[in-house]
Tab-separated table of C-alpha atoms and ligand atoms in Angstrom:
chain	number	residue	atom	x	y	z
A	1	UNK	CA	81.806	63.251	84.834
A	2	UNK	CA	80.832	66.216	85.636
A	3	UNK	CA	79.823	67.349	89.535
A	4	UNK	CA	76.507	69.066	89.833
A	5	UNK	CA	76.958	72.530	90.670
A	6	UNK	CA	75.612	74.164	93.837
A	7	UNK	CA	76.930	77.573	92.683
A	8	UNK	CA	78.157	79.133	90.015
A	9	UNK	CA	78.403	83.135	89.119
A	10	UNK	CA	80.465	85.598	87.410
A	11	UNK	CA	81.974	88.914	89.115
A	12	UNK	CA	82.973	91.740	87.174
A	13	UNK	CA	86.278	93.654	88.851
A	14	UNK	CA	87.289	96.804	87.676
A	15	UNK	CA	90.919	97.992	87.573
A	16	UNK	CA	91.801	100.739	89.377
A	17	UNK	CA	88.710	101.262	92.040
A	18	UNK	CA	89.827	100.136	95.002
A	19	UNK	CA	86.717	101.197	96.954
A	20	UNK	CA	84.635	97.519	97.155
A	21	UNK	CA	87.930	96.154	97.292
A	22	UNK	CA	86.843	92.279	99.292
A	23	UNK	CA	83.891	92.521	98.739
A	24	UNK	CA	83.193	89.940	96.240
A	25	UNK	CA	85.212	87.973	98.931
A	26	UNK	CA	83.200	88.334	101.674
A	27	UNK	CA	79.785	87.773	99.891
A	28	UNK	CA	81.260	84.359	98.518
A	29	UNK	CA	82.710	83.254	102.143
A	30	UNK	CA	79.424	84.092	103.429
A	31	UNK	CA	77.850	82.176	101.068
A	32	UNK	CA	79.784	79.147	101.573
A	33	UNK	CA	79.529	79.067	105.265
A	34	UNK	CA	75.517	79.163	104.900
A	35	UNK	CA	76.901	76.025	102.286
A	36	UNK	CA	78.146	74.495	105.454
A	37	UNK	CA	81.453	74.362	104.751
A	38	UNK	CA	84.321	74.605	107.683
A	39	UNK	CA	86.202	77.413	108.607
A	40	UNK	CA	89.180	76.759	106.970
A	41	UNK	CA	87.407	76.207	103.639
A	42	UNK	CA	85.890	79.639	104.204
A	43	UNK	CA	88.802	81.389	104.797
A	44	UNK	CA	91.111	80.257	102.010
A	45	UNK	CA	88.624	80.589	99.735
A	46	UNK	CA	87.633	84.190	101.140
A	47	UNK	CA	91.904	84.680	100.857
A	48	UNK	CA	92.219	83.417	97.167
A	49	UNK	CA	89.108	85.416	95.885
A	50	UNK	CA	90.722	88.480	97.735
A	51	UNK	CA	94.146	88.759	96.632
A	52	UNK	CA	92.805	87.822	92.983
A	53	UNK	CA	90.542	91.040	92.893
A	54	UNK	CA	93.525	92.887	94.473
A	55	UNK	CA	95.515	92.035	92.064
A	56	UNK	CA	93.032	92.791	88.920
A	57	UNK	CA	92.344	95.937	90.761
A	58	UNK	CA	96.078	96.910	91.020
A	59	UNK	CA	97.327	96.070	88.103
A	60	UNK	CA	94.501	95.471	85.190
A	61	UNK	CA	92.024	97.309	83.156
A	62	UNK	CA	89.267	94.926	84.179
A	63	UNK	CA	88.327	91.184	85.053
A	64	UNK	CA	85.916	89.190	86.049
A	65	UNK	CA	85.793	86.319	88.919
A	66	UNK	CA	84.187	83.584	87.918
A	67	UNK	CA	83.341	81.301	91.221
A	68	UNK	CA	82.167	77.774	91.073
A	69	UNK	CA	81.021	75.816	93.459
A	70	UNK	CA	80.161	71.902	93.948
A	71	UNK	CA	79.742	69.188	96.868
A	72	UNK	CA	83.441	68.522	96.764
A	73	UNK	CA	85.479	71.293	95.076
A	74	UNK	CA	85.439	75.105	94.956
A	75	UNK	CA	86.701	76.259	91.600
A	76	UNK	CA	87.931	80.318	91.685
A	77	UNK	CA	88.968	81.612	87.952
A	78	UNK	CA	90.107	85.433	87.746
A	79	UNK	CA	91.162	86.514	84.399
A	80	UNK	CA	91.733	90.212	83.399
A	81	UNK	CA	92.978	92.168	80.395
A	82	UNK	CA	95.642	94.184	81.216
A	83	UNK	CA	99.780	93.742	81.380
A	84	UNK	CA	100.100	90.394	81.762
A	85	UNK	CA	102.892	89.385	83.695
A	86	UNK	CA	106.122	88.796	81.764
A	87	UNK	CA	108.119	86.506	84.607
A	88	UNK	CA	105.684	84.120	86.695
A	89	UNK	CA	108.014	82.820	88.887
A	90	UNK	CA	109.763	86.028	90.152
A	91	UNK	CA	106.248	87.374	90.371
A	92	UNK	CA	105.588	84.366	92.764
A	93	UNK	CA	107.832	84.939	95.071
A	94	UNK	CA	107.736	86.396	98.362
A	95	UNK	CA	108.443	90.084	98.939
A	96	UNK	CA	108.620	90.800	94.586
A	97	UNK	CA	106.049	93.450	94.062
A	98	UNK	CA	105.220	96.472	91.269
A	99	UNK	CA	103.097	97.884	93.439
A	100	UNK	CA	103.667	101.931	93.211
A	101	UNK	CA	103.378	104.253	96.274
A	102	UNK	CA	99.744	104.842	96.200
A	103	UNK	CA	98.890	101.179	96.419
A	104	UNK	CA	101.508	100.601	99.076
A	105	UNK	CA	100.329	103.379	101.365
A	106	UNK	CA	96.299	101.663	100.939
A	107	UNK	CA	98.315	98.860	102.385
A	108	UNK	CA	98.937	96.498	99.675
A	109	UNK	CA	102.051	95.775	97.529
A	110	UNK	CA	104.124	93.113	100.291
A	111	UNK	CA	104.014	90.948	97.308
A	112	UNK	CA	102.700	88.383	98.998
A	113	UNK	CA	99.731	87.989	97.117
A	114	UNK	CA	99.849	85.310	94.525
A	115	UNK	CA	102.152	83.233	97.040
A	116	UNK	CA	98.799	83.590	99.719
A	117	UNK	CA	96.924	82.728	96.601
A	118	UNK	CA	99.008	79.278	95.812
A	119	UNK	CA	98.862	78.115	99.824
A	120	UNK	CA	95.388	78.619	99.965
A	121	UNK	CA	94.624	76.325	96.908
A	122	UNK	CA	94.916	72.916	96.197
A	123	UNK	CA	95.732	73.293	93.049
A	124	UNK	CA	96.650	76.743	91.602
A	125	UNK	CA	97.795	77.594	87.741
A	126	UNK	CA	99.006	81.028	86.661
A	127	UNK	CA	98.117	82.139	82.502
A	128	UNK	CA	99.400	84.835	81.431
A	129	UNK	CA	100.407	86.475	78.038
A	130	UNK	CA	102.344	90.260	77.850
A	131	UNK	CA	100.073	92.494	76.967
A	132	UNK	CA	96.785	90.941	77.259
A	133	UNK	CA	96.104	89.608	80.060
A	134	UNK	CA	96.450	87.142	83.091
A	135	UNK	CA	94.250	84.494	84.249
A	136	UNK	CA	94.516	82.878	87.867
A	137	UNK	CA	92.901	79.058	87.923
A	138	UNK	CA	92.415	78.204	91.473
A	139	UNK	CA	90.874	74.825	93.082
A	140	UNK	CA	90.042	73.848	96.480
A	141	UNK	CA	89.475	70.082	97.661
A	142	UNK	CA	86.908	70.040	100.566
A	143	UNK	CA	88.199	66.603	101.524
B	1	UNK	CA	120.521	100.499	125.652
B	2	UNK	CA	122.908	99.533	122.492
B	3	UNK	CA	122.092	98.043	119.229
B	4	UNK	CA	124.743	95.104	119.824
B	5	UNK	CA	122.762	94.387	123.261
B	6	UNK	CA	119.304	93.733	120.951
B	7	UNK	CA	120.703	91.632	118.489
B	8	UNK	CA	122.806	89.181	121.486
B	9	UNK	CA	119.461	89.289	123.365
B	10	UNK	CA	116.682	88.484	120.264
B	11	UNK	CA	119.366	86.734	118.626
B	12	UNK	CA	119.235	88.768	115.471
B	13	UNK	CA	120.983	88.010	112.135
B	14	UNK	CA	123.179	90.566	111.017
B	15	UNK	CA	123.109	91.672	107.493
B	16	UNK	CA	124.862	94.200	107.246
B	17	UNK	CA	127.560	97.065	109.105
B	18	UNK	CA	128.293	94.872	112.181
B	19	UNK	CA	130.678	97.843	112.469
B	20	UNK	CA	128.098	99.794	113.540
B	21	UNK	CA	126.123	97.992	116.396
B	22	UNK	CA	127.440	99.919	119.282
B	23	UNK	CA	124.920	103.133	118.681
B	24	UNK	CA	122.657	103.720	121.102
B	25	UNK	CA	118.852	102.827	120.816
B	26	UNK	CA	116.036	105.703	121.878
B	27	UNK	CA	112.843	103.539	121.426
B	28	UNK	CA	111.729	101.343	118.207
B	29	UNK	CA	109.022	102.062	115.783
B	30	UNK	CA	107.028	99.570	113.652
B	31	UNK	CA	105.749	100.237	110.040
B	32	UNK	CA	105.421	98.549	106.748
B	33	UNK	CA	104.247	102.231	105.212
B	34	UNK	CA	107.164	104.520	104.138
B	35	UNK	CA	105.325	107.874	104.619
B	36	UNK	CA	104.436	106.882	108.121
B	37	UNK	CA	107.593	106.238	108.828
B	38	UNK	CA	108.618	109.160	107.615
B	39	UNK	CA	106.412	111.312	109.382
B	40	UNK	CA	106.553	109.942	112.997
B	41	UNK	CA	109.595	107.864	113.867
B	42	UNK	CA	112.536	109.344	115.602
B	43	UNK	CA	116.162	109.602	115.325
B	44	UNK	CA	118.076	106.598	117.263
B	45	UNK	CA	114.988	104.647	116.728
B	46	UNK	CA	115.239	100.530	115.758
B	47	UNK	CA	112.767	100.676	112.786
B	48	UNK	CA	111.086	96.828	113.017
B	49	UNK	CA	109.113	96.391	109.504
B	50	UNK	CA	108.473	93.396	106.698
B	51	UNK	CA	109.664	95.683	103.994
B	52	UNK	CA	112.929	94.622	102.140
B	53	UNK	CA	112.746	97.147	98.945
B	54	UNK	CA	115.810	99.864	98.695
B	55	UNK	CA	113.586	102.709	100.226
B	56	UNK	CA	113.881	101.496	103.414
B	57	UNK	CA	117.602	102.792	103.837
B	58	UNK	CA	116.879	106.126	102.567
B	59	UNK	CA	114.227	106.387	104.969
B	60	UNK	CA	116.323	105.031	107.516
B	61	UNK	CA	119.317	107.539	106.670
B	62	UNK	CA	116.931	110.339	107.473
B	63	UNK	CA	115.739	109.673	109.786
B	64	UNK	CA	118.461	108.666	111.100
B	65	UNK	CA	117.451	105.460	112.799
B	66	UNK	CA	120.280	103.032	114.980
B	67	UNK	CA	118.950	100.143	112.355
B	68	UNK	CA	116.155	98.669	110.597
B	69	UNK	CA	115.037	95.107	111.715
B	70	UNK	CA	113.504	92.723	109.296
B	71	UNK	CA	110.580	90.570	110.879
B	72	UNK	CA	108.787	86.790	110.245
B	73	UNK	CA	112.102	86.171	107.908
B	74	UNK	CA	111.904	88.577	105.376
B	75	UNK	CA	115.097	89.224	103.443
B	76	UNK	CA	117.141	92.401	102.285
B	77	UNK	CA	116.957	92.199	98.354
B	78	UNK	CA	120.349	92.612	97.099
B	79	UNK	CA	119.982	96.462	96.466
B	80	UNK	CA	118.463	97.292	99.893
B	81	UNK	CA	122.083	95.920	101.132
B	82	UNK	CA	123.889	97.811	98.883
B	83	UNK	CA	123.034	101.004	99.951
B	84	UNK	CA	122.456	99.945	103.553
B	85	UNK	CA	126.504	99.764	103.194
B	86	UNK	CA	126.861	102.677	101.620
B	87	UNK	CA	124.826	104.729	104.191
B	88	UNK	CA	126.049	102.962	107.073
B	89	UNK	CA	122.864	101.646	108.167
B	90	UNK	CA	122.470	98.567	110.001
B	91	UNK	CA	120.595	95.497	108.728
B	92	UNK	CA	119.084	93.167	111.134
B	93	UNK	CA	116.660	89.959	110.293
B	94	UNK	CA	115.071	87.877	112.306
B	95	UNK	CA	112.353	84.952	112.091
B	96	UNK	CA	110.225	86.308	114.828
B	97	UNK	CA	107.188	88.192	114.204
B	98	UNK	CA	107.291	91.886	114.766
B	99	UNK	CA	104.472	91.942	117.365
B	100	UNK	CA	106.820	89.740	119.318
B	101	UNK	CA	110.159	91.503	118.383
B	102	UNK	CA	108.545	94.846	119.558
B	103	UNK	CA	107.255	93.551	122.450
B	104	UNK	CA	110.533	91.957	123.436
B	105	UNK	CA	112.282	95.310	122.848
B	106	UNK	CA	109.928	97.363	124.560
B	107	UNK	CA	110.148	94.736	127.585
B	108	UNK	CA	114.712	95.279	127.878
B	109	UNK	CA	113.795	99.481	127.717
B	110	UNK	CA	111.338	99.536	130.050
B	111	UNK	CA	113.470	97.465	132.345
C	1	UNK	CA	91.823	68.550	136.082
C	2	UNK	CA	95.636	68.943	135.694
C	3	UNK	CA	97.035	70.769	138.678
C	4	UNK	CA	100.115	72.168	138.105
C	5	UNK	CA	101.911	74.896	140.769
C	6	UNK	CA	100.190	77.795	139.938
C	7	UNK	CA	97.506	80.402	140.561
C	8	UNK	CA	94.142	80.127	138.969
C	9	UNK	CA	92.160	82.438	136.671
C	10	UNK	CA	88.529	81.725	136.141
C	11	UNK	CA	88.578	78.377	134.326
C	12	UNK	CA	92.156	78.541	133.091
C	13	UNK	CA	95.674	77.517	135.116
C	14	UNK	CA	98.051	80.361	135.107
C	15	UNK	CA	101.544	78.480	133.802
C	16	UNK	CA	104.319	80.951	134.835
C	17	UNK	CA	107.043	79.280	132.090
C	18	UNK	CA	109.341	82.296	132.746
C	19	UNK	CA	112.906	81.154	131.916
C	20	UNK	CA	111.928	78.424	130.221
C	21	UNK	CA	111.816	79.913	126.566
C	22	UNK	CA	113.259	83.580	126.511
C	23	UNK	CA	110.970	84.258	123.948
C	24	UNK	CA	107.905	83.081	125.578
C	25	UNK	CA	108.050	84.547	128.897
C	26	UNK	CA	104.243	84.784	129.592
C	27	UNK	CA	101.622	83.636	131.504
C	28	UNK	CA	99.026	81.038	130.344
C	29	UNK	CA	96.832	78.346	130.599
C	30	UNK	CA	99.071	74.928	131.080
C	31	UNK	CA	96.242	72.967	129.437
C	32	UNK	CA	94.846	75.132	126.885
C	33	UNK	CA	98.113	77.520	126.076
C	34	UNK	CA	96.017	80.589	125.998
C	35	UNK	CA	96.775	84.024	127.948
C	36	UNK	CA	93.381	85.492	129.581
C	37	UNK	CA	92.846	89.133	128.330
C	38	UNK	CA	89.587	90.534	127.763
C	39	UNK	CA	88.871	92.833	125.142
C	40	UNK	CA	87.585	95.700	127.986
C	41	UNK	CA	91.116	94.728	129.511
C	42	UNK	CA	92.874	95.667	126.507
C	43	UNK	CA	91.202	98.883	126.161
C	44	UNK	CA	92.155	99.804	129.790
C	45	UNK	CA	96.188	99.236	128.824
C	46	UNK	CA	95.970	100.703	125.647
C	47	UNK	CA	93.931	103.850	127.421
C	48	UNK	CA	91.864	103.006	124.378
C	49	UNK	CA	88.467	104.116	123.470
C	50	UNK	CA	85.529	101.500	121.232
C	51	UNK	CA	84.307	103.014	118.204
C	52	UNK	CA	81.983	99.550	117.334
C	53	UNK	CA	81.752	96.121	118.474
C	54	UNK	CA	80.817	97.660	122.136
C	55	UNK	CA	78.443	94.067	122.849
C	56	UNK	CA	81.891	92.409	122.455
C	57	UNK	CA	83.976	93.660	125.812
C	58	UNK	CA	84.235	90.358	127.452
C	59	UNK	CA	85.415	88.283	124.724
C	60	UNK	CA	89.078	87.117	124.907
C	61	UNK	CA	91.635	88.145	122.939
C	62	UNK	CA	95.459	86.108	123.104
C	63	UNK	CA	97.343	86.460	119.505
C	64	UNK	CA	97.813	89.974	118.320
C	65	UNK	CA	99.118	90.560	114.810
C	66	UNK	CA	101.118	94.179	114.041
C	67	UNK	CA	100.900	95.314	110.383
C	68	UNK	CA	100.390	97.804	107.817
C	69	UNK	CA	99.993	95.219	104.596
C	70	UNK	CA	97.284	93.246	104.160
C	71	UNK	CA	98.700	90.535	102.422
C	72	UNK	CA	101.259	89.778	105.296
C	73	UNK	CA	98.131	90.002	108.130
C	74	UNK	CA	96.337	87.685	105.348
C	75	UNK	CA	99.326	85.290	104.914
C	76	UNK	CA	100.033	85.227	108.861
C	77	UNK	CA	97.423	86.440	110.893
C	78	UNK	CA	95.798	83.607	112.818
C	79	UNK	CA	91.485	83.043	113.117
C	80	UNK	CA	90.267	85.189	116.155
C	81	UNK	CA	93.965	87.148	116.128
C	82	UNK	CA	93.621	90.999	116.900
C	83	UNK	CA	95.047	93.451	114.322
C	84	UNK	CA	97.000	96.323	115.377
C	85	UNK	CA	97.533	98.764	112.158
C	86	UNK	CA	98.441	102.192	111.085
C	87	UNK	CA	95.738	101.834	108.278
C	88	UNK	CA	91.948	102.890	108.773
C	89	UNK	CA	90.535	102.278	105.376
C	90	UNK	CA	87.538	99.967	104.753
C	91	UNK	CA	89.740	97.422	103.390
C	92	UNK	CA	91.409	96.527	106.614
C	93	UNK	CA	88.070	95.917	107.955
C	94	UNK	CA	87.055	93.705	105.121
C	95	UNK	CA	90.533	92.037	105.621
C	96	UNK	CA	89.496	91.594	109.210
C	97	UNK	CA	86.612	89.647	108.630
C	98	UNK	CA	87.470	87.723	105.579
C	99	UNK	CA	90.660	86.351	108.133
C	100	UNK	CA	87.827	86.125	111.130
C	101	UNK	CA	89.988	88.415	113.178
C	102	UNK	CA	88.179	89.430	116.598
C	103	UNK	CA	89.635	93.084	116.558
C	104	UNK	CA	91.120	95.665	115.149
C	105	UNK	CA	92.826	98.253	117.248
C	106	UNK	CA	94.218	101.503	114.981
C	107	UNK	CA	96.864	103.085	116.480
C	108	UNK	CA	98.550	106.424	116.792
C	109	UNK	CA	95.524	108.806	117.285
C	110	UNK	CA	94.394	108.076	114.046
C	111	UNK	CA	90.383	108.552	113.437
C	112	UNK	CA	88.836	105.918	110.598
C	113	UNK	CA	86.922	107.256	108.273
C	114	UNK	CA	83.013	107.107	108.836
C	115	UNK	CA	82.997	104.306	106.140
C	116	UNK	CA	84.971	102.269	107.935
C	117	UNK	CA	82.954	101.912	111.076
C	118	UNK	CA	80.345	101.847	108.978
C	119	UNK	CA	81.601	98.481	107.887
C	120	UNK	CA	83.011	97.025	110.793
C	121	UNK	CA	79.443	97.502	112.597
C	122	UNK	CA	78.011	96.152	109.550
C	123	UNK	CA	79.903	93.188	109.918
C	124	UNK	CA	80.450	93.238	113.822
C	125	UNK	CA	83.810	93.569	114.456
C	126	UNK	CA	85.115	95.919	117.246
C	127	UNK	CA	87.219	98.838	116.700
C	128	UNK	CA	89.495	100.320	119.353
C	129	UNK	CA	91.193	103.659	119.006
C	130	UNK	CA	94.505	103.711	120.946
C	131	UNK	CA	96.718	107.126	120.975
C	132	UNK	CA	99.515	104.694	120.840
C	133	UNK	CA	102.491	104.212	118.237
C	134	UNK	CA	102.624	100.306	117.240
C	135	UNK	CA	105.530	100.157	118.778
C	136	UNK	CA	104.136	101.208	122.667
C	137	UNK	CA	100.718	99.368	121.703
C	138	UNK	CA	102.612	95.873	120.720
C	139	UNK	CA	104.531	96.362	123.703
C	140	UNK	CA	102.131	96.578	126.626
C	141	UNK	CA	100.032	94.101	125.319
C	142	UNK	CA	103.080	91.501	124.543
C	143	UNK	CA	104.410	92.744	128.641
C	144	UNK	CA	100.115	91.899	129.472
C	145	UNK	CA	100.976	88.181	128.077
C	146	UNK	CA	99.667	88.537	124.644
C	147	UNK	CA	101.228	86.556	122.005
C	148	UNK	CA	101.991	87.132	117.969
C	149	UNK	CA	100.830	84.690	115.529
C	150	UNK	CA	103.434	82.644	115.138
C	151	UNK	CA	102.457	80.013	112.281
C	152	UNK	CA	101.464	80.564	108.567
C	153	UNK	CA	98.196	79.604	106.633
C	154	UNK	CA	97.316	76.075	105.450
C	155	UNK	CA	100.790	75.097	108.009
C	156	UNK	CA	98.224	73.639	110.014
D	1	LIG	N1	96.741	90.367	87.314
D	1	LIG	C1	97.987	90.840	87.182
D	1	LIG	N2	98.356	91.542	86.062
D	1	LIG	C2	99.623	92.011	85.941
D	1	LIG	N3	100.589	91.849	86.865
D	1	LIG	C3	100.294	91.165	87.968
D	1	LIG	C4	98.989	90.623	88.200
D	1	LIG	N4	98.987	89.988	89.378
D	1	LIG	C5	100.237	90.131	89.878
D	1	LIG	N5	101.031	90.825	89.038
D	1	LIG	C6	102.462	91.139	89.227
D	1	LIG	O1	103.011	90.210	90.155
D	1	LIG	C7	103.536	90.910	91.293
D	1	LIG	C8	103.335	90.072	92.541
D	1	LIG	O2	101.940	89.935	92.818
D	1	LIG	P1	101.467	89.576	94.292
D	1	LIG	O3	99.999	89.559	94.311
D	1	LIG	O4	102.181	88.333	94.724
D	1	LIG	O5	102.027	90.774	95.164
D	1	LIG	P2	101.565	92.309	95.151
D	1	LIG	O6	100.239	92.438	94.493
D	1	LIG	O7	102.669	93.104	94.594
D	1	LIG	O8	101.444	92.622	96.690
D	1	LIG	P3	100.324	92.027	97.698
D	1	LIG	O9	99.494	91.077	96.928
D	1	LIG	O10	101.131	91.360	98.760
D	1	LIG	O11	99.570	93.182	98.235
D	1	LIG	C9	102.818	92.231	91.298
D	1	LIG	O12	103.541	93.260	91.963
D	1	LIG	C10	102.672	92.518	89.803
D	1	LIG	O13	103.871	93.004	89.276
D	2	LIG	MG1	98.660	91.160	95.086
């Protein structure tokens, strides 16, 4: 069955520009505290969407955000075409980053990103194919 | 205030040149960005930061810091150890935030 | 009300657990855990100056939260935590609010860019200038009984 939807829109993210970095974050938080949802919900939400768009911004040529949300479940989906990233599980773990100079003097690059991004989620997949592209499939319970 | 005297009293792990411990501390200086680093710690300072990568030591060598301390359990990737060896430069860890390790340091120098 | 031997600030009991935990060698509340210090306090040991957020002064801050990467404040940083960075760009205030820190205090003399303010005003969170390194700021506010965030997200 499928849950009737109480949100649903699609964010476009463009590599590179780092200038509205969060701010697709912020705009969904604030839309799902007006929801009603608790602060907790809020927050790792806000944290997932955020360290997706980092990343897309980082590394990709573009993305888009796709956020969905029902009565019981909050459904992120980032996917971008860009690099892709060859070895998911280093890539997961704490402290392994790419990031170059530039991106670690804005304060990013602790490679702690997709590891945020899995503890936030209830449920948290990682596609991704070399050379085209990665796509992040994130879920949040509300129960 | 000596290097060996901050790692008996925050209970530090040593990584690396326990050789080395008995240099004397000036002051610490936090920072996860290298450039800052660069540009405004001083020599004989206990650099406190959550970065593990290689650069650190290079930074650390010179600037000639007593150590570098790594904070909330961050580990020294197998490189950054290497050449901490190799320059002689003291590798400290620690599961303590570095809010807290800063402030405990701060609290034995001001003493 | 829990009386315990100690001296009382406003509506909290002052806990003096000195020796008890080396690391923890702070006053605070005995019932609620919480040190008292206001944000106006703060400003006055930091010799600090407000650059937004000025309607906020009397609002307590306890956890503080030293970084320069986002991710790590965003992996760490505890709700109503103040954030004590080298970095002035928007981000970090849009990093501020999405963790609903209560502060951010930018250290070393730097001056954030008029975008930045911009923000944080926009979305009302305080900035405090301090002349400081992070070293000297973390350390007079963990010697004024201010605490780090000690636990991660979703550990709850
Ligand atoms: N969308 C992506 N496309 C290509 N590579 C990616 C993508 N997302 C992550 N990566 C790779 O995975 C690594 C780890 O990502 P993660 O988000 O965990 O940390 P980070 O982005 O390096 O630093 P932080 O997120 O802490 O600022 C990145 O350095 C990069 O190499
Ligand atoms: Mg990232």
């Amino acid at each position: 069955m499928v849950p009737t939807l109480k949100y649903k829109n699609t964010f476009p993210v463009e590599g590179g520009n780092f200038d509205n970095a969060g701010v697709i974050s912020l705009q969904i938080k604030n839309i799902i505290r007006d929801m009603g949802f608790p602060d907790d919900i809020q927050r790792r939400a806000a944290i997932a969407i955020y360290e997706s768009e980092l990343n897309i911004i980082s590394y990709a040529r573009a993305g888009n955000i796709n956020v969905r949300i029902a009565p019981h479940l909050i459904c992120i989906d980032a996917a971008d075409e860009g690099p892709g990233i060859e070895d998911i599980d280093r890539a997961m773990k704490d402290g392994y980053s790419t990031a170059n100079d530039r991106i670690r003097e804005m304060g990013f690059g602790a490679g702690m990103g997709l590891s945020n991004i899995k503890k936030c989620s209830d449920k948290f997949e990682i596609i991704s194919e070399t050379n085209k592209g990665t796509h992040l499939k994130i879920l949040i319970d509300i129960n | 205030m000596t290097l060996i005297s901050l790692v008996k009293t925050l209970n530090l792990t040593v990584r690396c040149c326990k050789e080395k411990l008995d240099c004397n501390v000036t002051g610490g200086y936090i920072g996860d960005l290298l450039s800052d680093v660069i540009a405004n710690s001083d020599k004989g300072n206990v650099w406190i930061t959550r970065q593990s990568h290689q650069n650190i030591v290079a930074v650390a060598e010179l600037k000639e810091h007593a150590g570098i301390i790594l904070v909330r359990g961050r580990e020294p990737e197998e490189e950054t150890l290497e050449k901490a060896v190799k320059a002689g430069i003291p590798i400290l860890s620690t599961a303590l935030p570095g809010f807290e390790v800063a402030g405990r340091i701060y609290e034995l120098i001001k003493r | 009300m829990i009386v315990v031997n100690t001296l009382k600030i406003t509506n909290h009991q002052t806990l003096a657990i000195s020796g008890f935990n080396p690391f923890y060698r702070i006053k605070s509340c005995s019932i609620c855990g919480k040190t008292e210090v206001k944000l106006s306090k703060l400003i006055d040991i930091l010799d600090a100056t407000i650059m937004s957020g000025e309607e906020h002064l009397d609002m307590d801050v306890n956890t503080a939260f030293s970084a320069d990467l986002m991710s790590d404040v965003l992996a760490f940083a505890k709700p109503k935590s103040i954030l004590l960075t080298g970095l002035t760009n928007p981000q970090v205030v849009r990093t501020a609010s999405i963790l609903d820190a209560s502060a951010i205090v930018i250290v070393r003399g730097k001056i954030p860019p008029a975008e930045t303010v911009e923000l944080a005003k926009e979305l009302n969170i305080p900035i405090v200038l301090t002349k400081y390194i992070l070293f000297e700021t973390s350390g007079r506010l963990f010697m004024n009984g201010m605490v780090g965030c000690v636990e991660k997200i979703g550990d709850s």
